XYZ file of C-alpha atoms in Angstrom:
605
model
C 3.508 78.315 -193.487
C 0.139 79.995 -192.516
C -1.220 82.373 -195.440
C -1.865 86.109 -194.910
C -5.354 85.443 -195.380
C -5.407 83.070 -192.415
C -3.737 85.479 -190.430
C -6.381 88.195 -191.189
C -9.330 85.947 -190.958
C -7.729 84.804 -187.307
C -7.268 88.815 -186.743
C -11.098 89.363 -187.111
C -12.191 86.788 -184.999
C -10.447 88.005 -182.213
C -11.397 91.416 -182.811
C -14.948 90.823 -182.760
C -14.404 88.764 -179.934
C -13.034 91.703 -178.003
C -15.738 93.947 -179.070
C -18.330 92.043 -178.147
C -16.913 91.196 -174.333
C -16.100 94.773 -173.834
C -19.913 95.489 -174.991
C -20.656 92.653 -172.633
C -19.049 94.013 -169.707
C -20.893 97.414 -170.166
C -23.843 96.508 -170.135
C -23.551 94.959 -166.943
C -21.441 97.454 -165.364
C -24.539 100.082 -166.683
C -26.757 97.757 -165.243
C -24.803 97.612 -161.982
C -25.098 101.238 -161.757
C -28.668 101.053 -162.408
C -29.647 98.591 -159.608
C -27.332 100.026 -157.155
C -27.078 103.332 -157.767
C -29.765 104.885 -159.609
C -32.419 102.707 -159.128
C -31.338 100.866 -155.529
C -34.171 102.237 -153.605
C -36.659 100.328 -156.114
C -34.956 97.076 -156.667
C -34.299 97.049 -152.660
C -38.243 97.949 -152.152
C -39.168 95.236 -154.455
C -36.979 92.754 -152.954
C -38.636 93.306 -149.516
C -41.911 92.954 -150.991
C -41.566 89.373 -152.428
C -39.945 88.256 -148.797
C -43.244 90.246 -146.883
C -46.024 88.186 -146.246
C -49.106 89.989 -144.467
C -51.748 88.222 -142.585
C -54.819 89.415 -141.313
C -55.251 89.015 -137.510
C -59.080 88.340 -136.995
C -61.007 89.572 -134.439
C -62.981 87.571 -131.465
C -66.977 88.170 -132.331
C -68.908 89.418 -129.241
C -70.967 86.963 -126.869
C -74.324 87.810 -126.316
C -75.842 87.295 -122.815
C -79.009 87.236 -121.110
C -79.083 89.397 -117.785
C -77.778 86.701 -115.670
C -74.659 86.529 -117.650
C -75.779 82.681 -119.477
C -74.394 82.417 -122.405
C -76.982 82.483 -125.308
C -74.335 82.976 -128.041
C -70.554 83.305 -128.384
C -67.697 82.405 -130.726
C -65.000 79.893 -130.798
C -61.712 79.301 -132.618
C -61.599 76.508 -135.084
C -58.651 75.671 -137.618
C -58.787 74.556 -141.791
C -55.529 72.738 -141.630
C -53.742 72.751 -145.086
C -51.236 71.600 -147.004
C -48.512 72.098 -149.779
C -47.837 68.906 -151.236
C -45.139 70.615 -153.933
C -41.602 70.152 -152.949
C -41.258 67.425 -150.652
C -38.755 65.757 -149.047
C -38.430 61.815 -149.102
C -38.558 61.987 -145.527
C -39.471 64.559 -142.388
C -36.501 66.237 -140.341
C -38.269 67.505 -137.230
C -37.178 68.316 -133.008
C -37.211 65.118 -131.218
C -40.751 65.062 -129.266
C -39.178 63.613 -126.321
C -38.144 66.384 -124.809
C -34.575 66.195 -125.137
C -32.536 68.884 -127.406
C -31.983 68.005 -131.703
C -33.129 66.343 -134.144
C -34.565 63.216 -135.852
C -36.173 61.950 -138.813
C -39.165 60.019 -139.768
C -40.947 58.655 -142.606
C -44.206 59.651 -144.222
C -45.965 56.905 -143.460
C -44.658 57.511 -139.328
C -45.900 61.166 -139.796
C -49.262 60.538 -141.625
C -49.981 57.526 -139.172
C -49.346 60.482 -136.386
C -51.700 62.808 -138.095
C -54.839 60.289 -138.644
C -54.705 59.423 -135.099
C -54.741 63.389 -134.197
C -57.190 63.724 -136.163
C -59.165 60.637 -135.596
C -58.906 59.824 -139.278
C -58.149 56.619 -141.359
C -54.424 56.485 -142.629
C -54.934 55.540 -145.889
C -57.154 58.317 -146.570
C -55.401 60.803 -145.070
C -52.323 60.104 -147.143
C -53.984 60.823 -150.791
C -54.482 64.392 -148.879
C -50.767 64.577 -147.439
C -48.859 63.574 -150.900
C -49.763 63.170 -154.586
C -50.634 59.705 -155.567
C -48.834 57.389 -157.989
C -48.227 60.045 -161.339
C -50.199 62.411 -159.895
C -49.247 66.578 -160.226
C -48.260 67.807 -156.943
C -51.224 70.395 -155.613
C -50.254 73.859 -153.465
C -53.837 73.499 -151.914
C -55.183 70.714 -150.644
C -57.500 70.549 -147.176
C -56.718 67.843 -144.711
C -59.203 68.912 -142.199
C -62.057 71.192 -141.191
C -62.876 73.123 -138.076
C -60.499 71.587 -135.985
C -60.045 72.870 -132.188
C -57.092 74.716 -131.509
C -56.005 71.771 -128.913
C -55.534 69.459 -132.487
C -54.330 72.279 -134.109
C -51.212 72.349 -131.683
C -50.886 68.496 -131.787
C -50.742 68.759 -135.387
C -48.392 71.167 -135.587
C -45.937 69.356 -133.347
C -45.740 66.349 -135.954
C -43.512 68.717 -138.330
C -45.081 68.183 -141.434
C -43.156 70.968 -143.367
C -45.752 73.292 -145.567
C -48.495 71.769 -143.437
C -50.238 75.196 -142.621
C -53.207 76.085 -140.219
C -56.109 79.180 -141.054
C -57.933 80.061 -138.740
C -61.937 79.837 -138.548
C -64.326 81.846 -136.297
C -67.333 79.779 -135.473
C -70.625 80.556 -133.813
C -72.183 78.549 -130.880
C -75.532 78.287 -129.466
C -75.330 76.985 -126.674
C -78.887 77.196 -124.979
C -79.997 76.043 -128.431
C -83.722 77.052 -129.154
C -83.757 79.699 -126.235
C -84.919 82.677 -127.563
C -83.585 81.624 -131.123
C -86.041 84.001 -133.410
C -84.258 86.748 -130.978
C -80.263 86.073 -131.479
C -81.110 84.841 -135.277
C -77.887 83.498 -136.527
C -74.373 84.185 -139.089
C -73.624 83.131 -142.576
C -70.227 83.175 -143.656
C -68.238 86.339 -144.748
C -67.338 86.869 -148.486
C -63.983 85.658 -147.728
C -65.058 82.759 -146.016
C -62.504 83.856 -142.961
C -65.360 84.530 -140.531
C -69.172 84.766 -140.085
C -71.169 87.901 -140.203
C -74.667 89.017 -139.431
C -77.500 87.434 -141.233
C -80.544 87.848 -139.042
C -81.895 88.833 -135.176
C -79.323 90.487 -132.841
C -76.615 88.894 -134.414
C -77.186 91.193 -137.595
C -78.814 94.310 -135.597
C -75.751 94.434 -133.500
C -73.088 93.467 -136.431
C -70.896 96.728 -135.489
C -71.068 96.183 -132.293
C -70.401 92.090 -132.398
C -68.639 91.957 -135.296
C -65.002 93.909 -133.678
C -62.141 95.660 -136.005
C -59.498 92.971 -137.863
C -55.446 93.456 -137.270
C -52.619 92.517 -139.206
C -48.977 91.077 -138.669
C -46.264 91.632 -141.332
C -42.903 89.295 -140.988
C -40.113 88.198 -143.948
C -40.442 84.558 -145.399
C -37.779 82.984 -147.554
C -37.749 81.535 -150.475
C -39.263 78.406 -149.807
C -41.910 80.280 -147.952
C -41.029 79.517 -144.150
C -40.908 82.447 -141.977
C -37.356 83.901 -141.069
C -37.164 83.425 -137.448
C -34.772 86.223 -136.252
C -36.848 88.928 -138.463
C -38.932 91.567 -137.048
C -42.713 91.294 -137.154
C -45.340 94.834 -137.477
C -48.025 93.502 -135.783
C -51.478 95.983 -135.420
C -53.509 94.191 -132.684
C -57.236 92.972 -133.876
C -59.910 94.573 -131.581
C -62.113 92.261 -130.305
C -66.300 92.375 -130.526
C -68.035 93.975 -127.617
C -70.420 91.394 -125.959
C -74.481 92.141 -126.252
C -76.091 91.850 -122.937
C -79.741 91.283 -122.979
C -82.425 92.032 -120.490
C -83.924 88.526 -121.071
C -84.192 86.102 -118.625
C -83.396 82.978 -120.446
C -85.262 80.658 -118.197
C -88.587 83.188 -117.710
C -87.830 82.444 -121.812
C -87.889 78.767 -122.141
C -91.242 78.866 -120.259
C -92.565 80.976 -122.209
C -91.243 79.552 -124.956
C -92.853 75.473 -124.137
C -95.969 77.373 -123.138
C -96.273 79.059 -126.933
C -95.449 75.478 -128.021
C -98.106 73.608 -125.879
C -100.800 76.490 -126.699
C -99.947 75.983 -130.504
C -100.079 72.447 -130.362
C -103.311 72.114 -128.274
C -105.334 73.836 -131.347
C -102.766 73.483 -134.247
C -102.490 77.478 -134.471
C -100.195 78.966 -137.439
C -98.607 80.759 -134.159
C -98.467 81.414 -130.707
C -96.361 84.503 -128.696
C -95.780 85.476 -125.191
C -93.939 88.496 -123.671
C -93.270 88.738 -120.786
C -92.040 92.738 -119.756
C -90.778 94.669 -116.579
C -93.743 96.944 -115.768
C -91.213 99.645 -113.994
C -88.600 99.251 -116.695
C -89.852 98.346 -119.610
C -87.476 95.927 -120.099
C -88.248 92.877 -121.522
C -88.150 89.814 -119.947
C -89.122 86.790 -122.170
C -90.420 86.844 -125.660
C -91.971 83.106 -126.753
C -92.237 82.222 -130.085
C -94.003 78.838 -131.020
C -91.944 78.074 -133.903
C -88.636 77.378 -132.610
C -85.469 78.613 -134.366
C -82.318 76.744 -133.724
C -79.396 79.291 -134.408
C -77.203 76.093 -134.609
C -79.316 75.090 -137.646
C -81.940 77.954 -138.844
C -82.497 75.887 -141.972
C -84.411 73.615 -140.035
C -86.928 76.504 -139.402
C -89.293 78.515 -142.693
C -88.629 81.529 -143.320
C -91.449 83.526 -142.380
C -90.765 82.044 -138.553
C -86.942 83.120 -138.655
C -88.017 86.297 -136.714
C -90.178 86.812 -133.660
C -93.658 86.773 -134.454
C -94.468 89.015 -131.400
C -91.915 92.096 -133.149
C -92.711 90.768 -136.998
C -96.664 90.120 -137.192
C -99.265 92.837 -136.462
C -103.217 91.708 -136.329
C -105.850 93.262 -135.287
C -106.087 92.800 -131.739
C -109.713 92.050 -130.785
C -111.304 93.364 -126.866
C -107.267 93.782 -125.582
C -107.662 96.884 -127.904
C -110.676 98.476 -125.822
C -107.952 99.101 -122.676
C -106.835 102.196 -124.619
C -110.193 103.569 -125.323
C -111.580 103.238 -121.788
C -107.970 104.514 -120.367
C -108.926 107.953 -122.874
C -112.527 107.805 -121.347
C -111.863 107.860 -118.152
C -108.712 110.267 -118.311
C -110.839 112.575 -120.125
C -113.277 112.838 -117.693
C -116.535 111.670 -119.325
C -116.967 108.923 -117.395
C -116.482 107.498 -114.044
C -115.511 103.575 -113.727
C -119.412 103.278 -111.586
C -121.345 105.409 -114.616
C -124.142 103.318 -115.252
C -125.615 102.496 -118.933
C -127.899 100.415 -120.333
C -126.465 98.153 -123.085
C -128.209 95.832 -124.985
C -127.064 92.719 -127.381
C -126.737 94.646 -130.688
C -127.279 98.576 -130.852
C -127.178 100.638 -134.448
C -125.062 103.857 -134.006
C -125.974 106.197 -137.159
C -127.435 103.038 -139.436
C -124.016 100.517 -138.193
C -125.489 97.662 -136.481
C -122.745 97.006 -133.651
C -123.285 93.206 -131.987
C -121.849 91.249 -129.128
C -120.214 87.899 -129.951
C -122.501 86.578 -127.785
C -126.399 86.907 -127.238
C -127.078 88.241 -124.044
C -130.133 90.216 -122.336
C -130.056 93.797 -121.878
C -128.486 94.542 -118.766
C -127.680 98.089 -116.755
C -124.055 97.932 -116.438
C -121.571 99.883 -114.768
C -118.163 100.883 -117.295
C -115.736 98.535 -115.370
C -118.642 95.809 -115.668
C -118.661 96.825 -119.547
C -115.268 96.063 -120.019
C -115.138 93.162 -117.658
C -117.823 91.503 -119.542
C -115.942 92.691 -122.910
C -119.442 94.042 -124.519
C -118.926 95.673 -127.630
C -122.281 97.857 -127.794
C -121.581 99.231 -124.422
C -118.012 99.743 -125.100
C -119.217 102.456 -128.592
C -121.678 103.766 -125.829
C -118.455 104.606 -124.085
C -115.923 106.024 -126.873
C -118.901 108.037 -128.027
C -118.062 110.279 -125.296
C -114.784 111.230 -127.091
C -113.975 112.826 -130.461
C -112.365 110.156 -133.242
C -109.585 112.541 -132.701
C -109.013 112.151 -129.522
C -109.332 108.399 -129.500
C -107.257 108.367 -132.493
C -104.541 110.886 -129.922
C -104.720 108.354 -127.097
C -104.094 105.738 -129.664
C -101.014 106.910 -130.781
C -99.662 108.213 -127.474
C -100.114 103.985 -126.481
C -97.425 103.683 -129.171
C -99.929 102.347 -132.171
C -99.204 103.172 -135.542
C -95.556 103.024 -134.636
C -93.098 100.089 -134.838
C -91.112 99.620 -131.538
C -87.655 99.332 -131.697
C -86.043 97.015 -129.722
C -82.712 96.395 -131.441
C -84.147 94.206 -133.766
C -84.747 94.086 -137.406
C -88.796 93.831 -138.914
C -90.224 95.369 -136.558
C -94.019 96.355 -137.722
C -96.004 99.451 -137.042
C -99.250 97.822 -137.609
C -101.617 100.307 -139.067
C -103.536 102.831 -137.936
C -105.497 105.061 -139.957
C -105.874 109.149 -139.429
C -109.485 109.648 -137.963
C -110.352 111.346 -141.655
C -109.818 108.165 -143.117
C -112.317 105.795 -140.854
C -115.011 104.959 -142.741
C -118.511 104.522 -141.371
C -118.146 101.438 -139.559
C -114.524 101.851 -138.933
C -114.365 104.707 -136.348
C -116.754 102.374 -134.115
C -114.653 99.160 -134.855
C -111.568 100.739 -133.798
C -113.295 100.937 -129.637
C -112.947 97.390 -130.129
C -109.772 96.853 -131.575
C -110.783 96.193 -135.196
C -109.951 97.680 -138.006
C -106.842 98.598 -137.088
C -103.561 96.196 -136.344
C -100.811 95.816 -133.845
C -98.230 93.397 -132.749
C -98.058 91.268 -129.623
C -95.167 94.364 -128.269
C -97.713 97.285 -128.612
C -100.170 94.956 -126.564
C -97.720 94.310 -124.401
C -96.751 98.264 -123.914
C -99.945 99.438 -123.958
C -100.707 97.413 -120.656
C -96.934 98.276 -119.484
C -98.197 101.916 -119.484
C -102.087 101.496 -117.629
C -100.040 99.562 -114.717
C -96.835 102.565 -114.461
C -98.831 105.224 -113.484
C -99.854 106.465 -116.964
C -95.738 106.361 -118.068
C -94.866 104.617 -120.855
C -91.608 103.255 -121.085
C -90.290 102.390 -124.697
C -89.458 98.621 -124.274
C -85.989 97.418 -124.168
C -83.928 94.085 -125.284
C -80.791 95.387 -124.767
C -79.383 95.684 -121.259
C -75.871 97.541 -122.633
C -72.397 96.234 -124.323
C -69.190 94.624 -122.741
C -66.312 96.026 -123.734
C -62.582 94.008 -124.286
C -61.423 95.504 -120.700
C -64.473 94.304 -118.971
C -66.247 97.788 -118.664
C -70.097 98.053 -119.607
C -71.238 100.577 -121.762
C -74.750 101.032 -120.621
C -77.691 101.718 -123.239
C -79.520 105.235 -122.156
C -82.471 104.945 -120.324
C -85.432 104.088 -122.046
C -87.718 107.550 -123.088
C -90.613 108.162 -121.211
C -93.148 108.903 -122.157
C -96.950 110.145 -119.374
C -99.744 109.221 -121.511
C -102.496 109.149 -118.739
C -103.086 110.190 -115.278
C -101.608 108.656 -112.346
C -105.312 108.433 -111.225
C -106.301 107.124 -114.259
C -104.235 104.187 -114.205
C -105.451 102.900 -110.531
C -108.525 103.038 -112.204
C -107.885 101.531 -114.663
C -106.237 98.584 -112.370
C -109.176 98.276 -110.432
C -111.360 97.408 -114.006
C -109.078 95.360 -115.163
C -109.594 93.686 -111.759
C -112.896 93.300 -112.126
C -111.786 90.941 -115.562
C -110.315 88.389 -113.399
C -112.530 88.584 -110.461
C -116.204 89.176 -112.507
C -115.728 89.122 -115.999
C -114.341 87.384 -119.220
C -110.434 87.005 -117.430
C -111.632 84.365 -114.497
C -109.445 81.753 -115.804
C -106.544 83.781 -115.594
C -106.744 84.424 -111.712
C -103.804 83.126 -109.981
C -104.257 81.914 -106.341
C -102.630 84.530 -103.568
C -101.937 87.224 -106.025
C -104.362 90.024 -107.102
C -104.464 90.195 -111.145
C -105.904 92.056 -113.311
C -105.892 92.156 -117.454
C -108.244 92.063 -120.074
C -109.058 89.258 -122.633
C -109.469 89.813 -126.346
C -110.683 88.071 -129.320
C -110.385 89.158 -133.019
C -111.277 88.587 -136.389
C -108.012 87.634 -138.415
C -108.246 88.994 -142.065
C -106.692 87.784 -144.893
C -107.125 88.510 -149.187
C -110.409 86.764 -148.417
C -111.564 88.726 -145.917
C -112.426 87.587 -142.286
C -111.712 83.830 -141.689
C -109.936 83.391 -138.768
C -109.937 84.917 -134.689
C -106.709 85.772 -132.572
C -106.865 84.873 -128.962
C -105.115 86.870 -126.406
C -105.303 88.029 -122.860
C -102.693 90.853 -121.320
C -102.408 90.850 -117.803
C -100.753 91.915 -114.734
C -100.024 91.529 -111.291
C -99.845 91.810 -108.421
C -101.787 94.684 -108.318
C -100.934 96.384 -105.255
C -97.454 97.096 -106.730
C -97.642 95.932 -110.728
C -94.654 94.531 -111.675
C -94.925 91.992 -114.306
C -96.903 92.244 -117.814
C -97.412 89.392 -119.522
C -98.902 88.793 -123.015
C -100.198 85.092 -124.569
C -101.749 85.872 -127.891
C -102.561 82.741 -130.264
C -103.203 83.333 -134.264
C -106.038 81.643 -136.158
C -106.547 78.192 -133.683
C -108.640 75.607 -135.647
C -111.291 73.463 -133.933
C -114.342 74.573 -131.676
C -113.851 77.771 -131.012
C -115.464 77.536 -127.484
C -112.739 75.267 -126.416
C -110.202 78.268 -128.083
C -108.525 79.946 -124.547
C -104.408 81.286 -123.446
C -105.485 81.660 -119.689
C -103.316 78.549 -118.731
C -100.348 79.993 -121.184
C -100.383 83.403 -119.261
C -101.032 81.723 -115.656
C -98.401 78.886 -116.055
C -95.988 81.896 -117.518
C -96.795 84.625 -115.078
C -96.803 82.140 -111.881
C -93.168 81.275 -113.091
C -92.471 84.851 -113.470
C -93.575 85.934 -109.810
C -92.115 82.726 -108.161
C -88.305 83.468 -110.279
C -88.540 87.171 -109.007
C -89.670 86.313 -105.580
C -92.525 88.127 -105.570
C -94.581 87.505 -101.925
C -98.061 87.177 -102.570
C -100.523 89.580 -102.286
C -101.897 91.118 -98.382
C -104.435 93.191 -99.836
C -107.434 92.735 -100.775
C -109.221 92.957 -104.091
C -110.099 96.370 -105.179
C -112.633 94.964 -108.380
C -115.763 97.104 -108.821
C -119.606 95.779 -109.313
C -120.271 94.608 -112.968
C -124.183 95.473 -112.384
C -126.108 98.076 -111.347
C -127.522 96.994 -107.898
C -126.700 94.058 -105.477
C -127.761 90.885 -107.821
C -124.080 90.435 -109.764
C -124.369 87.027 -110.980
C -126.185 87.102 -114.128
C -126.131 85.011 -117.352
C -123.844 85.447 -119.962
């Protein structure tokens, strides 16, 4: 017979029993309410969330182009293929690759055997990446292969390696290689490592406009991370890059470019430039640089030569720098191209002994013959005429003193003093293009101007943008800007005719075409002071109907400095030029003036 005590004890236990379920069964009919009632909008929210996944949709980077439409740079699609190797299958359940409807299965070994011969790797490597090895910890991230073409991509995918994913790669081609390298520069990767960005040249001066806006698509995965196929997906398109189009010619620039490199070369110079630029539109057709930059690999190249030395590296300029001051002369009035004067060797103007680089008798000269012969004594007889102010105006108005902007990063102003801040020698230096610097551009602008009538045109790289629907945006035209007379610029053609025909430029004449141009040499400076010359010559042609500048200027040559000369850089470049354009040759006939007063014109240097 069971005891009282029993009884109650029993009673107890099932009382507690009953307590506690009933507690139990409120608490989850509270928390029932609470997830579908009070709080279902949250708990629904957050259940969406953890089955979103949101990718970014990257954009297509802008080509750039020279004005023929060859490509100089443009982007490509390329694929990281990943994998999961956590919660795997002993085998692979994929669609039959044969075409027909279902299913089959495979092994590993028959998948990764599939996968090294897509991807041209060896099997037994390729499986340490696919699956963890003996004891080894399963990894979420592992990289089976880099930069793969989307053509792999899709034969990889067709395999069915489950959690074998693909992320996609932008990557930037060169496909003309050294052409006009210092120009496009080149990328570096993004922070994110998803795609490259701007890190120098056009391809970082034109970042917004290359560089395109990135989409997104949003779709529902499940829980082992697949996406749900009958889901909706919120896609916002990307927007592709515009395309840069240039107003280079990239052939005019690979001959300019192997003429820099022969002229550097030939005298071991720390650099050689050429420019070649549109006299009627300013734009620009080749820009040389002797150190070649290979986008592909800019590494490869120093620093200091990762930009165009004609944009980056001002010197002072030598005789090329008296065209401005005779342009002023003569548009001022105070002197006629036949004005005679008398110019000796070496001449002291207020206790500054001025000297030519060479000894030479005292001859009576007309201007153009002063210039032609590149005389620096009769060239201060010449600026004397002016104010310092007013050569100092003209200077400016040739664009000196200011850097020209071409859609390129580094551009230098050179420098240029204010008239009150010449010193004694210095406001007779600056006739002759010393004391005072300037980069290869400004040379080449300044002689731009003298052959366009007096107009300057602001020079131009950039021909205008492509957009994703084909349409060009054009760039507006380039400012102009009349800096001397019409009258003073056929002048002015005529001296610098008398360069090539009479004077220092007759090297640089090119048979059936009338040219015209001036040579220059100039003392380099460094911390140490002079000890070093530039080279250059600026010329243009033909005459009758100027169409072509072109610019060779070479930086500190070593050797004899007699042998030191760019006249077969600039013939060999501007030949090319007129022969690509189609330029006939010249019918008329040369328009040079006299050198000397009188008839005798041949007389010793």
């Amino acid at each position: 017979m069971v005891s009282s005590t029993a009884i109650d004890t029993a009673k107890k236990r099932m009382r507690f029993v009953l307590i506690l379920s009933v507690t139990l069964l409120v608490i989850i009919l509270a928390r029932l309410v609470w997830v579908q009632g009070i709080n279902a909008a949250t708990v629904a929210n957050a259940a969406q969330q953890n089955r979103e996944r949101e990718e970014v949709i990257a954009p297509t980077r802008g080509s750039i182009e020279d004005r023929n439409g060859t490509i100089l740079a443009v982007s490509v699609d390329r694929y990281d293929l990943v994998i999961d190797q956590r919660e795997q299958d002993d085998d692979i359940r994929r669609a039959k690759r044969d075409g027909s409807n279902g299913h089959e299965r495979i092994s590993w070994d028959q998948a990764i055997q599939e996968l090294a011969d897509a991807l041209d790797q060896d099997p037994n490597e390729l499986a340490t990446k696919v699956r963890p090895q003996d004891d080894a910890k399963p990894k979420g991230y592992v990289v089976i292969a880099k930069s793969v073409t989307p053509e792999v991509r899709n034969e990889v995918r067709e395999i069915g390696i489950p959690r074998l994913s693909s992320l996609l790669r932008s990557e930037r081609q060169y496909p003309q290689g050294v052409i006009a390298g210092p120009l496009l520069g080149f990328v570096r990767n993004s922070e994110d490592q998803t795609s490259v960005v701007g890190a120098e040249g056009l391809e970082l001066s034109q970042e917004d406009h290359l560089a395109g806006t990135a989409g997104s698509r949003k779709y529902e995965i499940s829980a082992d991370g697949v996406r749900i196929p009958v889901t909706e997906v919120e896609e916002t398109p990307a927007v592709n890059g515009q395309d840069v189009l240039l107003t280079i010619d990239s052939d005019i620039n690979y001959v300019a470019q192997r003429a820099a490199e022969k002229k550097q070369a030939q005298f071991n110079a720390e650099w050689v430039s050429v420019v070649v630029e549109e006299v009627k539109t300013g734009k620009i057709l080749a820009i040389g640089d002797s150190a070649e930059l290979d986008p592909n690999d800019p590494g490869a190249t120093a620093p200091e030569f990762r930009r165009s030395t004609s944009i980056t590296r001002a010197f002072e300029p030598g005789s090329t720098g008296k065209a401005p001051i005779f342009a002023a002369a003569l548009d001022q009035g105070v002197v006629k191209a036949t004005d005679e004067f008398t110019v000796p060797n070496k001449k002291t103007f207020t206790k500054e002994t001025i000297n030519d680089s060479l000894e030479h008798s005292t001859y009576d000269m007309t201007v153009a013959g002063i210039f032609a012969r590149s005389y620096n004594t009769g060239t201060v007889m010449v600026g004397n005429k002016m104010s310092k102010q007013t050569r100092y105006d003209y200077m400016r108005a040739f664009g000196l003193g200011t850097p020209i902007q071409v859609g390129l990063n580094g551009a230098s102003a050179g420098q240029l003093a204010k008239p009150a801040n010449w010193d004694r020698r210095q406001q007779y230096t600056t006739m002759f293009g010393q004391g005072y610097s300037q980069t290869v551009l400004h040379t080449a602008s300044i002689f731009q101007t003298i052959a366009n009538g007096g107009v300057r045109l602001s020079p131009s790289l950039i021909e205008g943008y492509r957009n994703e629907d084909g349409s060009v945006t054009k760039i507006p035209d380039p400012e102009k800007k009349r800096v001397i007379k019409e009258s003073t610029s056929k002048e002015m053609l005529k001296i610098m005719e008398s360069v090539v025909d009479y004077g220092t430029g007759y090297k640089e004449a090119i048979p059936g075409y009338r040219v015209g141009g001036k040579t220059g040499t100039g003392q380099a400076a460094s911390a140490k002071g002079y000890d070093g010359y530039t080279y250059s010559f600026a010329g243009v042609a033909p005459l009758e109907d100027p169409q072509f500048v072109v610019v060779a200027t070479m930086y500190r040559p070593k050797g004899n400095w007699k042998d030191f000369s760019v006249a077969d850089t600039f013939t060999d470049v501007m030949s090319h030029t007129l022969n690509t354009f189609n330029v006939p040759p010249s019918t008329t006939k040369s328009e040079a003036y006299d050198v000397f007063v009188g008839k005798e014109q041949k007389k010793s240097w």
